[in-house]
Amino acid sequence: MSSGGLNPPNSRSTSAAKLIFHFFPEKAEKIGVAAIEELADGISVPLVLHTNYGSSFGSTNKQRHDGYREVLEIMSRIVGIDGISMEYEEPRYTGDLLKACGDKHVIVGLLNLGTYDVETPENIAARIRDALNFVPLERLHPSTDGGMWHFPKDIAFAKLKALVEGTAIVRSEQRPLLKP
């Protein structure tokens, strides 16, 4: 039977890696960390790892995963990785979870990709303010929860516009704290 795609018959796919990290953190610690550190060795540009629960397409309410904090803690210890990009909005995590990212940059997903409802800039600003209680301004980067390929262009644009406007609200509040 063909494995399909670009994966040779005996390779481990990215789907398998997701399963290891999300559902078997102890295996992630043993296998995944060393593999990622080997891949990162010698790369001189900033590297970011992204973690999520899979596509939101067809999902209206993702549940929080008990192992997510442990996964983030493992990722925070990986040498050669500068940041963690994480799904955050759809399961409605709170800022306390961000402490698990250690001293990495945090690309925090603030758009729920499981609904066509467009977030308000005010809600996004409130979520950023909460995150700033746990991650310093210079390491927090607002983003989406993941890919937006399944949205009609007008919805995707409106969601991204709300993200930009919400970020601008907080940026204007923080302006005195930013160095030139």
PDB file of C-alpha atoms in Angstrom:
ATOM      1  CA  MET A   1       0.000   0.000   0.000  1.00  0.00           C
ATOM      2  CA  SER A   2       1.361   3.424  -0.941  1.00  0.00           C
ATOM      3  CA  SER A   3       1.914   5.932   1.839  1.00  0.00           C
ATOM      4  CA  GLY A   4       0.866   8.747  -0.519  1.00  0.00           C
ATOM      5  CA  GLY A   5       2.135  12.284  -0.650  1.00  0.00           C
ATOM      6  CA  LEU A   6       5.808  12.968  -0.107  1.00  0.00           C
ATOM      7  CA  ASN A   7       6.267  10.584   2.793  1.00  0.00           C
ATOM      8  CA  PRO A   8       8.380   7.528   1.999  1.00  0.00           C
ATOM      9  CA  PRO A   9       6.776   4.258   3.147  1.00  0.00           C
ATOM     10  CA  ASN A  10       8.738   4.033   6.409  1.00  0.00           C
ATOM     11  CA  SER A  11       8.880   7.711   7.358  1.00  0.00           C
ATOM     12  CA  ARG A  12       7.230   9.444  10.273  1.00  0.00           C
ATOM     13  CA  SER A  13       4.890  12.153   9.057  1.00  0.00           C
ATOM     14  CA  THR A  14       4.176  15.492  10.678  1.00  0.00           C
ATOM     15  CA  SER A  15       0.834  14.035  11.776  1.00  0.00           C
ATOM     16  CA  ALA A  16       2.688  11.425  13.796  1.00  0.00           C
ATOM     17  CA  ALA A  17       4.816  14.179  15.317  1.00  0.00           C
ATOM     18  CA  LYS A  18       1.668  16.050  16.332  1.00  0.00           C
ATOM     19  CA  LEU A  19       0.322  12.943  18.022  1.00  0.00           C
ATOM     20  CA  ILE A  20       3.551  12.407  19.906  1.00  0.00           C
ATOM     21  CA  PHE A  21       3.729  15.972  21.178  1.00  0.00           C
ATOM     22  CA  HIS A  22       0.063  16.400  22.033  1.00  0.00           C
ATOM     23  CA  PHE A  23      -0.899  13.025  23.384  1.00  0.00           C
ATOM     24  CA  PHE A  24       2.396  11.495  24.480  1.00  0.00           C
ATOM     25  CA  PRO A  25       4.474  14.312  25.987  1.00  0.00           C
ATOM     26  CA  GLU A  26       6.922  11.833  27.492  1.00  0.00           C
ATOM     27  CA  LYS A  27       7.764  10.582  23.979  1.00  0.00           C
ATOM     28  CA  ALA A  28       8.022  14.171  22.767  1.00  0.00           C
ATOM     29  CA  GLU A  29      10.614  14.782  25.451  1.00  0.00           C
ATOM     30  CA  LYS A  30      12.630  11.709  24.418  1.00  0.00           C
ATOM     31  CA  ILE A  31      12.305  11.789  20.625  1.00  0.00           C
ATOM     32  CA  GLY A  32      10.964  15.140  19.451  1.00  0.00           C
ATOM     33  CA  VAL A  33      13.281  17.484  21.320  1.00  0.00           C
ATOM     34  CA  ALA A  34      16.461  15.854  20.026  1.00  0.00           C
ATOM     35  CA  ALA A  35      15.107  15.757  16.469  1.00  0.00           C
ATOM     36  CA  ILE A  36      14.129  19.434  16.500  1.00  0.00           C
ATOM     37  CA  GLU A  37      17.425  20.482  18.083  1.00  0.00           C
ATOM     38  CA  GLU A  38      19.303  18.575  15.379  1.00  0.00           C
ATOM     39  CA  LEU A  39      17.246  20.301  12.675  1.00  0.00           C
ATOM     40  CA  ALA A  40      17.852  23.722  14.254  1.00  0.00           C
ATOM     41  CA  ASP A  41      21.602  23.233  14.675  1.00  0.00           C
ATOM     42  CA  GLY A  42      23.552  25.680  12.527  1.00  0.00           C
ATOM     43  CA  ILE A  43      20.570  27.769  11.451  1.00  0.00           C
ATOM     44  CA  SER A  44      21.293  31.433  12.057  1.00  0.00           C
ATOM     45  CA  VAL A  45      17.838  32.961  11.521  1.00  0.00           C
ATOM     46  CA  PRO A  46      15.163  32.981  14.241  1.00  0.00           C
ATOM     47  CA  LEU A  47      13.186  29.733  14.362  1.00  0.00           C
ATOM     48  CA  VAL A  48       9.626  29.357  15.615  1.00  0.00           C
ATOM     49  CA  LEU A  49       7.683  26.167  16.349  1.00  0.00           C
ATOM     50  CA  HIS A  50       3.926  26.136  15.808  1.00  0.00           C
ATOM     51  CA  THR A  51       1.593  23.947  17.824  1.00  0.00           C
ATOM     52  CA  ASN A  52      -2.124  23.428  17.375  1.00  0.00           C
ATOM     53  CA  TYR A  53      -4.932  20.916  17.590  1.00  0.00           C
ATOM     54  CA  GLY A  54      -5.288  20.534  13.834  1.00  0.00           C
ATOM     55  CA  SER A  55      -7.482  22.345  11.339  1.00  0.00           C
ATOM     56  CA  SER A  56     -10.488  24.280  12.596  1.00  0.00           C
ATOM     57  CA  PHE A  57     -12.338  23.581   9.362  1.00  0.00           C
ATOM     58  CA  GLY A  58     -15.631  21.994  10.400  1.00  0.00           C
ATOM     59  CA  SER A  59     -14.900  22.464  14.104  1.00  0.00           C
ATOM     60  CA  THR A  60     -17.025  24.881  16.073  1.00  0.00           C
ATOM     61  CA  ASN A  61     -15.739  24.358  19.587  1.00  0.00           C
ATOM     62  CA  LYS A  62     -12.292  22.939  20.251  1.00  0.00           C
ATOM     63  CA  GLN A  63     -11.798  21.801  23.808  1.00  0.00           C
ATOM     64  CA  ARG A  64      -8.803  22.614  25.948  1.00  0.00           C
ATOM     65  CA  HIS A  65      -6.259  19.836  26.055  1.00  0.00           C
ATOM     66  CA  ASP A  66      -4.808  18.922  29.441  1.00  0.00           C
ATOM     67  CA  GLY A  67      -1.397  18.202  27.942  1.00  0.00           C
ATOM     68  CA  TYR A  68      -1.033  21.559  26.150  1.00  0.00           C
ATOM     69  CA  ARG A  69       0.818  23.219  29.042  1.00  0.00           C
ATOM     70  CA  GLU A  70       3.258  20.308  29.221  1.00  0.00           C
ATOM     71  CA  VAL A  71       3.809  20.467  25.454  1.00  0.00           C
ATOM     72  CA  LEU A  72       4.573  24.197  25.698  1.00  0.00           C
ATOM     73  CA  GLU A  73       6.973  23.583  28.593  1.00  0.00           C
ATOM     74  CA  ILE A  74       8.806  20.966  26.533  1.00  0.00           C
ATOM     75  CA  MET A  75       8.969  23.325  23.546  1.00  0.00           C
ATOM     76  CA  SER A  76      10.287  26.118  25.774  1.00  0.00           C
ATOM     77  CA  ARG A  77      13.352  24.019  26.609  1.00  0.00           C
ATOM     78  CA  ILE A  78      14.324  23.233  23.014  1.00  0.00           C
ATOM     79  CA  VAL A  79      17.728  24.703  22.185  1.00  0.00           C
ATOM     80  CA  GLY A  80      17.858  26.668  18.930  1.00  0.00           C
ATOM     81  CA  ILE A  81      14.179  27.613  18.913  1.00  0.00           C
ATOM     82  CA  ASP A  82      13.460  31.290  19.474  1.00  0.00           C
ATOM     83  CA  GLY A  83       9.683  31.311  19.611  1.00  0.00           C
ATOM     84  CA  ILE A  84       6.493  29.329  20.013  1.00  0.00           C
ATOM     85  CA  SER A  85       3.474  29.966  17.817  1.00  0.00           C
ATOM     86  CA  MET A  86       0.383  28.684  19.541  1.00  0.00           C
ATOM     87  CA  GLU A  87      -3.324  28.143  19.142  1.00  0.00           C
ATOM     88  CA  TYR A  88      -4.868  30.178  21.943  1.00  0.00           C
ATOM     89  CA  GLU A  89      -8.169  31.814  21.064  1.00  0.00           C
ATOM     90  CA  GLU A  90     -10.467  29.006  19.993  1.00  0.00           C
ATOM     91  CA  PRO A  91     -10.070  26.966  23.169  1.00  0.00           C
ATOM     92  CA  ARG A  92     -10.164  30.296  25.118  1.00  0.00           C
ATOM     93  CA  TYR A  93      -6.964  29.806  27.068  1.00  0.00           C
ATOM     94  CA  THR A  94      -6.015  32.443  29.606  1.00  0.00           C
ATOM     95  CA  GLY A  95      -2.725  34.249  30.031  1.00  0.00           C
ATOM     96  CA  ASP A  96      -1.503  31.944  32.783  1.00  0.00           C
ATOM     97  CA  LEU A  97      -0.825  29.263  30.143  1.00  0.00           C
ATOM     98  CA  LEU A  98       1.699  31.566  28.470  1.00  0.00           C
ATOM     99  CA  LYS A  99       4.092  31.164  31.404  1.00  0.00           C
ATOM    100  CA  ALA A 100       4.744  27.657  30.068  1.00  0.00           C
ATOM    101  CA  CYS A 101       6.547  29.216  27.079  1.00  0.00           C
ATOM    102  CA  GLY A 102       9.448  30.246  29.306  1.00  0.00           C
ATOM    103  CA  ASP A 103      11.694  32.910  27.809  1.00  0.00           C
ATOM    104  CA  LYS A 104      10.741  32.220  24.179  1.00  0.00           C
ATOM    105  CA  HIS A 105       8.962  34.722  21.971  1.00  0.00           C
ATOM    106  CA  VAL A 106       5.245  33.904  21.954  1.00  0.00           C
ATOM    107  CA  ILE A 107       3.196  34.182  18.784  1.00  0.00           C
ATOM    108  CA  VAL A 108      -0.250  34.016  20.313  1.00  0.00           C
ATOM    109  CA  GLY A 109      -3.268  33.090  18.184  1.00  0.00           C
ATOM    110  CA  LEU A 110      -6.075  35.562  18.794  1.00  0.00           C
ATOM    111  CA  LEU A 111      -8.518  34.691  15.996  1.00  0.00           C
ATOM    112  CA  ASN A 112     -11.020  31.862  16.421  1.00  0.00           C
ATOM    113  CA  LEU A 113     -10.780  29.933  13.166  1.00  0.00           C
ATOM    114  CA  GLY A 114     -13.699  27.660  14.002  1.00  0.00           C
ATOM    115  CA  THR A 115     -16.331  30.329  13.344  1.00  0.00           C
ATOM    116  CA  TYR A 116     -17.161  32.903  10.688  1.00  0.00           C
ATOM    117  CA  ASP A 117     -17.919  35.403  13.449  1.00  0.00           C
ATOM    118  CA  VAL A 118     -15.505  38.313  13.268  1.00  0.00           C
ATOM    119  CA  GLU A 119     -13.762  39.287  16.485  1.00  0.00           C
ATOM    120  CA  THR A 120     -13.948  42.869  17.671  1.00  0.00           C
ATOM    121  CA  PRO A 121     -10.769  44.918  17.962  1.00  0.00           C
ATOM    122  CA  GLU A 122     -11.731  45.618  21.585  1.00  0.00           C
ATOM    123  CA  ASN A 123     -11.875  41.897  22.418  1.00  0.00           C
ATOM    124  CA  ILE A 124      -8.519  41.305  20.761  1.00  0.00           C
ATOM    125  CA  ALA A 125      -7.030  44.251  22.674  1.00  0.00           C
ATOM    126  CA  ALA A 126      -8.361  42.794  25.944  1.00  0.00           C
ATOM    127  CA  ARG A 127      -6.809  39.398  25.144  1.00  0.00           C
ATOM    128  CA  ILE A 128      -3.461  41.059  24.366  1.00  0.00           C
ATOM    129  CA  ARG A 129      -3.573  43.042  27.615  1.00  0.00           C
ATOM    130  CA  ASP A 130      -4.205  39.815  29.536  1.00  0.00           C
ATOM    131  CA  ALA A 131      -1.292  38.106  27.764  1.00  0.00           C
ATOM    132  CA  LEU A 132       0.986  41.031  28.655  1.00  0.00           C
ATOM    133  CA  ASN A 133       0.534  40.120  32.313  1.00  0.00           C
ATOM    134  CA  PHE A 134       2.532  36.947  31.576  1.00  0.00           C
ATOM    135  CA  VAL A 135       4.744  37.704  28.559  1.00  0.00           C
ATOM    136  CA  PRO A 136       6.784  40.913  28.213  1.00  0.00           C
ATOM    137  CA  LEU A 137       5.842  43.298  25.431  1.00  0.00           C
ATOM    138  CA  GLU A 138       9.043  42.673  23.471  1.00  0.00           C
ATOM    139  CA  ARG A 139       8.324  38.909  23.275  1.00  0.00           C
ATOM    140  CA  LEU A 140       4.567  38.926  22.552  1.00  0.00           C
ATOM    141  CA  HIS A 141       3.410  38.767  18.928  1.00  0.00           C
ATOM    142  CA  PRO A 142      -0.348  38.744  18.145  1.00  0.00           C
ATOM    143  CA  SER A 143      -1.338  36.436  15.293  1.00  0.00           C
ATOM    144  CA  THR A 144      -4.005  34.001  14.111  1.00  0.00           C
ATOM    145  CA  ASP A 145      -4.636  30.575  15.636  1.00  0.00           C
ATOM    146  CA  GLY A 146      -3.457  29.033  12.366  1.00  0.00           C
ATOM    147  CA  GLY A 147      -4.263  28.964   8.661  1.00  0.00           C
ATOM    148  CA  MET A 148      -7.321  30.733   7.282  1.00  0.00           C
ATOM    149  CA  TRP A 149      -7.553  28.871   3.967  1.00  0.00           C
ATOM    150  CA  HIS A 150     -11.120  27.699   4.604  1.00  0.00           C
ATOM    151  CA  PHE A 151     -12.620  31.183   5.041  1.00  0.00           C
ATOM    152  CA  PRO A 152     -14.199  33.264   2.292  1.00  0.00           C
ATOM    153  CA  LYS A 153     -11.847  36.162   1.528  1.00  0.00           C
ATOM    154  CA  ASP A 154     -14.155  38.792   3.031  1.00  0.00           C
ATOM    155  CA  ILE A 155     -14.350  36.946   6.366  1.00  0.00           C
ATOM    156  CA  ALA A 156     -10.593  36.293   6.477  1.00  0.00           C
ATOM    157  CA  PHE A 157      -9.904  39.947   5.664  1.00  0.00           C
ATOM    158  CA  ALA A 158     -12.350  41.177   8.344  1.00  0.00           C
ATOM    159  CA  LYS A 159     -10.767  38.912  10.968  1.00  0.00           C
ATOM    160  CA  LEU A 160      -7.256  40.069  10.058  1.00  0.00           C
ATOM    161  CA  LYS A 161      -8.408  43.701  10.089  1.00  0.00           C
ATOM    162  CA  ALA A 162      -9.790  43.223  13.615  1.00  0.00           C
ATOM    163  CA  LEU A 163      -6.454  41.687  14.675  1.00  0.00           C
ATOM    164  CA  VAL A 164      -4.538  44.665  13.280  1.00  0.00           C
ATOM    165  CA  GLU A 165      -6.914  47.171  14.891  1.00  0.00           C
ATOM    166  CA  GLY A 166      -6.899  45.398  18.267  1.00  0.00           C
ATOM    167  CA  THR A 167      -3.113  45.281  18.221  1.00  0.00           C
ATOM    168  CA  ALA A 168      -3.011  48.988  17.321  1.00  0.00           C
ATOM    169  CA  ILE A 169      -5.171  49.813  20.354  1.00  0.00           C
ATOM    170  CA  VAL A 170      -2.702  48.130  22.703  1.00  0.00           C
ATOM    171  CA  ARG A 171       0.289  49.510  20.832  1.00  0.00           C
ATOM    172  CA  SER A 172      -1.039  53.059  21.325  1.00  0.00           C
ATOM    173  CA  GLU A 173      -1.461  52.368  25.052  1.00  0.00           C
ATOM    174  CA  GLN A 174       2.063  50.953  25.301  1.00  0.00           C
ATOM    175  CA  ARG A 175       3.769  53.606  23.168  1.00  0.00           C
ATOM    176  CA  PRO A 176       5.528  55.255  26.149  1.00  0.00           C
ATOM    177  CA  LEU A 177       7.003  51.849  27.060  1.00  0.00           C
ATOM    178  CA  LEU A 178       8.408  51.159  23.600  1.00  0.00           C
ATOM    179  CA  LYS A 179      11.990  52.132  22.924  1.00  0.00           C
ATOM    180  CA  PRO A 180      12.669  54.065  19.686  1.00  0.00           C
TER     181      PRO A 180
END
